[in-house]
Coordinates of C-alpha atoms in Angstrom, one line a residue:
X2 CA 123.6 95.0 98.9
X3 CA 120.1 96.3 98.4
X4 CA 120.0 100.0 98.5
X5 CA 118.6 102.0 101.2
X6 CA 117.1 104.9 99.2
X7 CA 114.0 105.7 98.1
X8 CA 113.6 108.0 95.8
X9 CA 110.1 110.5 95.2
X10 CA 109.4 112.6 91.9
X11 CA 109.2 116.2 92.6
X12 CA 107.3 118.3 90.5
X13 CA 105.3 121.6 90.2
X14 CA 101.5 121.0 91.2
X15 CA 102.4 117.5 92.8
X16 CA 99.5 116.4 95.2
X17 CA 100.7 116.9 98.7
X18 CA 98.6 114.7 100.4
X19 CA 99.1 111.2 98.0
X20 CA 102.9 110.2 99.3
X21 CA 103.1 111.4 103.4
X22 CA 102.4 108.4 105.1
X23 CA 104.9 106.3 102.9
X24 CA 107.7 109.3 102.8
X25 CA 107.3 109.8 106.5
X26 CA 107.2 105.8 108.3
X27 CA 110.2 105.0 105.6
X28 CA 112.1 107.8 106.8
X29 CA 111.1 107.3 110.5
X30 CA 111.2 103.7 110.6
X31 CA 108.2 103.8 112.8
X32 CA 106.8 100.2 113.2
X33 CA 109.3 98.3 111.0
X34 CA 110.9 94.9 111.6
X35 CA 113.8 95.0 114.6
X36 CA 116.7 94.1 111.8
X37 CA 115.2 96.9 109.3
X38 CA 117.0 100.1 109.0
X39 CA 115.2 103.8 108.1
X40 CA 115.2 104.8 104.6
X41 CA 116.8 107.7 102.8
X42 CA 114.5 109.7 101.0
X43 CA 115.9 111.3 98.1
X44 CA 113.6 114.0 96.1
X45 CA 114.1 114.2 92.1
X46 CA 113.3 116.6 89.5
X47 CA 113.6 117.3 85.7
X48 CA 116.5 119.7 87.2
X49 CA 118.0 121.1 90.7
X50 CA 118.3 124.3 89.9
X51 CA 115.2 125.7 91.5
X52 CA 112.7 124.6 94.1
X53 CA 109.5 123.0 92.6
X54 CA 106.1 124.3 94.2
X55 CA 103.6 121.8 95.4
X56 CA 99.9 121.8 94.7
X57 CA 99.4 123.2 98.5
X58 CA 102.0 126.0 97.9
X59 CA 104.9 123.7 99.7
X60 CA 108.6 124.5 97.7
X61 CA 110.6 121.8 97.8
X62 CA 114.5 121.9 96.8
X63 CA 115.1 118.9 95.1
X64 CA 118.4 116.6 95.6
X65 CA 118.7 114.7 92.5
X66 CA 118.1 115.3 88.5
X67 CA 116.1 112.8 86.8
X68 CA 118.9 112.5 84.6
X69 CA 121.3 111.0 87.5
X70 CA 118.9 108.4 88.9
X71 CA 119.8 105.0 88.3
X72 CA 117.3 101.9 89.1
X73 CA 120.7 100.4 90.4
X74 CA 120.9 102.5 93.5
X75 CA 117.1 102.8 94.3
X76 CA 114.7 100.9 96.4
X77 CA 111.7 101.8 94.9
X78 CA 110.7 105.0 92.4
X79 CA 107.9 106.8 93.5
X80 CA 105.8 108.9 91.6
X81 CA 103.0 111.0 93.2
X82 CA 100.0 112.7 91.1
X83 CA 99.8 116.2 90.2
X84 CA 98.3 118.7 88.0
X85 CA 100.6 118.8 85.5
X86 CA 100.3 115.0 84.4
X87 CA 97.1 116.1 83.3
X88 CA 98.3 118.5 80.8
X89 CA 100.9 117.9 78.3
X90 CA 103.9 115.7 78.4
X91 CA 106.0 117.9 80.8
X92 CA 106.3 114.8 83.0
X93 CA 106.6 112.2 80.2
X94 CA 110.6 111.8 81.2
X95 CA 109.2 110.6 84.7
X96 CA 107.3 108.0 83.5
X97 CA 110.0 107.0 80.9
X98 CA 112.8 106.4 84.3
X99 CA 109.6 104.1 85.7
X100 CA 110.0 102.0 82.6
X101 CA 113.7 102.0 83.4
X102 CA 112.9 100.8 86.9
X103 CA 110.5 98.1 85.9
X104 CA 113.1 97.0 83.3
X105 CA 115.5 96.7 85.8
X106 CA 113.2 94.8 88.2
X107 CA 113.2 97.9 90.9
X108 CA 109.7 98.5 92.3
X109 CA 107.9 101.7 90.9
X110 CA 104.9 103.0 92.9
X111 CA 102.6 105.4 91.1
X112 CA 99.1 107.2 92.3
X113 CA 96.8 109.2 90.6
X114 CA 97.9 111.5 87.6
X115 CA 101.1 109.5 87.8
X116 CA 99.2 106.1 86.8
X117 CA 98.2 108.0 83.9
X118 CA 101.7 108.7 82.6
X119 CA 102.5 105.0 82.5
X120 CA 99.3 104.6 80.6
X121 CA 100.7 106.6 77.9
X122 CA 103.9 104.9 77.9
X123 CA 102.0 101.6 77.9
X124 CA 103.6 100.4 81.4
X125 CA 99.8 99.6 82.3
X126 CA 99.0 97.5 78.7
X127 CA 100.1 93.7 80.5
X128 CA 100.2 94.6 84.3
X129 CA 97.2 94.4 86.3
X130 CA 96.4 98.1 88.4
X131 CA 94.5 100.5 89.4
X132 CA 93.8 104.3 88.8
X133 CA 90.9 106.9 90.0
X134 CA 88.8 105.4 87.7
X135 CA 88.9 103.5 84.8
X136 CA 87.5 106.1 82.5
X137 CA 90.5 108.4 83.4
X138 CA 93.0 105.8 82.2
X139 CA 90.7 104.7 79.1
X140 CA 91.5 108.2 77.9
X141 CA 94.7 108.6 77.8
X142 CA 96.5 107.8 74.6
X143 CA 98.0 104.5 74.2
X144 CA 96.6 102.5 77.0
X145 CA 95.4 99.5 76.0
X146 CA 95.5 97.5 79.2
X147 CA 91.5 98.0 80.2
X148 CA 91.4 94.3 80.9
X149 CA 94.0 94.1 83.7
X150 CA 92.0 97.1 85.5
X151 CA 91.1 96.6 89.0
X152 CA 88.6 98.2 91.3
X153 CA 91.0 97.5 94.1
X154 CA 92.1 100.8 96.8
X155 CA 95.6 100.0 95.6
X156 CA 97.0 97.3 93.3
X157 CA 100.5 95.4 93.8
X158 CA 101.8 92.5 90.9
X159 CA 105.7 92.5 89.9
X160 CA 107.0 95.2 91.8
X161 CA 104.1 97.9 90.3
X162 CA 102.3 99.7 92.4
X163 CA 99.0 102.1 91.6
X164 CA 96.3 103.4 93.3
X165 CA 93.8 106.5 92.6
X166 CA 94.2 109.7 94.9
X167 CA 91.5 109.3 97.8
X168 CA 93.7 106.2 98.6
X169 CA 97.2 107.2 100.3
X170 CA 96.7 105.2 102.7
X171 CA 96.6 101.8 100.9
X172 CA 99.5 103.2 98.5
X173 CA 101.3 103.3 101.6
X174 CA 100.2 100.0 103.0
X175 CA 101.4 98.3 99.4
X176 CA 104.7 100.9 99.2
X177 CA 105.4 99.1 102.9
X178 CA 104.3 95.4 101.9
X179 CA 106.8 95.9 98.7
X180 CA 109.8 96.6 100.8
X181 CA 108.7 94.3 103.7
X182 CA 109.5 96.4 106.5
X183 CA 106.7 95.7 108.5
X184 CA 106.0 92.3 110.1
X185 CA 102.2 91.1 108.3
X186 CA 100.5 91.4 111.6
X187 CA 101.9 95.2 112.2
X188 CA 101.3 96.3 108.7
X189 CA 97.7 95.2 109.1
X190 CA 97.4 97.0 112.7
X191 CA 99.0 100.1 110.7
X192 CA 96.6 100.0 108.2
X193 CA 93.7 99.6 109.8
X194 CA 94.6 102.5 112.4
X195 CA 95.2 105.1 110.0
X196 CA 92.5 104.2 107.1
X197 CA 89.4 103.4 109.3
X198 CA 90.9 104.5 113.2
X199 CA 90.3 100.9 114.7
X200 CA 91.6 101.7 118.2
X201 CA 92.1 97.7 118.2
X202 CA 95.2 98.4 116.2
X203 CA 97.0 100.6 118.3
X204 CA 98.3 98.1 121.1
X205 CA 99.9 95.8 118.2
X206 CA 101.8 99.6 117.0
X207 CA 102.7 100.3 120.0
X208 CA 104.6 96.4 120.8
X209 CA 106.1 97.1 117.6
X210 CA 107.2 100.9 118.3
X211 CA 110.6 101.6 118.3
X212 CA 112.5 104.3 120.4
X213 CA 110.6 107.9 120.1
X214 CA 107.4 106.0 118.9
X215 CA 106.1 106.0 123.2
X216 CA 104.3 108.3 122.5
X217 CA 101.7 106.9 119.8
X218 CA 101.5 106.7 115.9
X219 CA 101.7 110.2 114.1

């Protein structure tokens, strides 16, 4: 059986803003396909014995040690961006257990810093992507893969997904497309409500609301 839990690195300085939509509509279930079933989210940091502190001051207690996760009882590894991928290989174990994933054919979603971290592992050197720019990942040691760059909001190919941090809401939209819990025509009205506020998009969300969504997206 395919597992229901996706699990989000937790880190000190990690952008708040790069992961919500996707945390919160997996969790919810908002919008997804009648047969498909809510998400666990399951935080994970180096360790869980403290709280990690977000870029915007938010503590988070985390529920699981990178040293426990397995790709076997994941959905999808997600690593947001943050400060500290920018300085040093603190995080370097993170983007280690995304190679694990990949290796084990379980979707990895990365944005901002984060695509930087598989640069330097040379996860990026034969998969096409995306970053904030492609300066920021010509620079990092060990990335050779300039050639499968894209200027794309958000870049999906064999169960990798990047994208640079103005772009949370394609992350989400490809984090969502991955997993397929959004019929095409939903994802699209989803997208286009959020990203660019079509108010054409909102009937086809609300046909495909579940119970508690009445009231509108959030």
């Amino acid at each position: 059986m395919t597992p229901r839990t996706v699990h989000i690195a937790a880190y000190d300085t990690l952008a708040d803003w790069e992961c919500g939509h996707a945390i919160a509509h997996l969790r919810s279930g908002s919008y997804f396909r009648p047969a498909q079933e809510a998400y666990e989210v399951v935080t994970v940091a180096a360790t869980t014995d403290r709280p990690v502190t977000t870029m915007g001051g938010q503590r988070i207690v985390p529920d699981l040690a990178l040293a426990a996760l397995r790709p076997e009882d994941s959905a999808m590894l997600i690593l947001p961006g943050a400060q500290l991928w920018n300085s040093g290989e603190e995080l370097a174990p993170f983007a280690r257990k995304a190679g694990e994933f990949l290796d084990a054919g379980v979707p990895v979603a990365a944005i901002c810093g984060a695509t930087a971290g598989l640069a330097r592992e040379g996860l990026l050197n034969d998969r096409p992507h995306t970053s904030g720019a492609a300066q920021y990942l010509a620079a990092q040691p060990g990335y050779q893969g300039g050639d499968h760059y894209r200027e794309a909001d958000a870049v999906r190919v064999f169960g990798l997904i990047t994208a640079g941090p103005t772009e949370p809401v394609a992350f989400a939209r490809e984090i969502f497309g991955q997993l397929q819990v959004m019929e095409p025509r939903v994802l699209e009205a989803w997208y286009r409500l959020f990203a660019y506020s079509d108010a054409a998009s909102f009937p086809v969300l609300m046909a495909a609301g579940k119970a508690g969504d009445e009231d509108g997206p959030v």
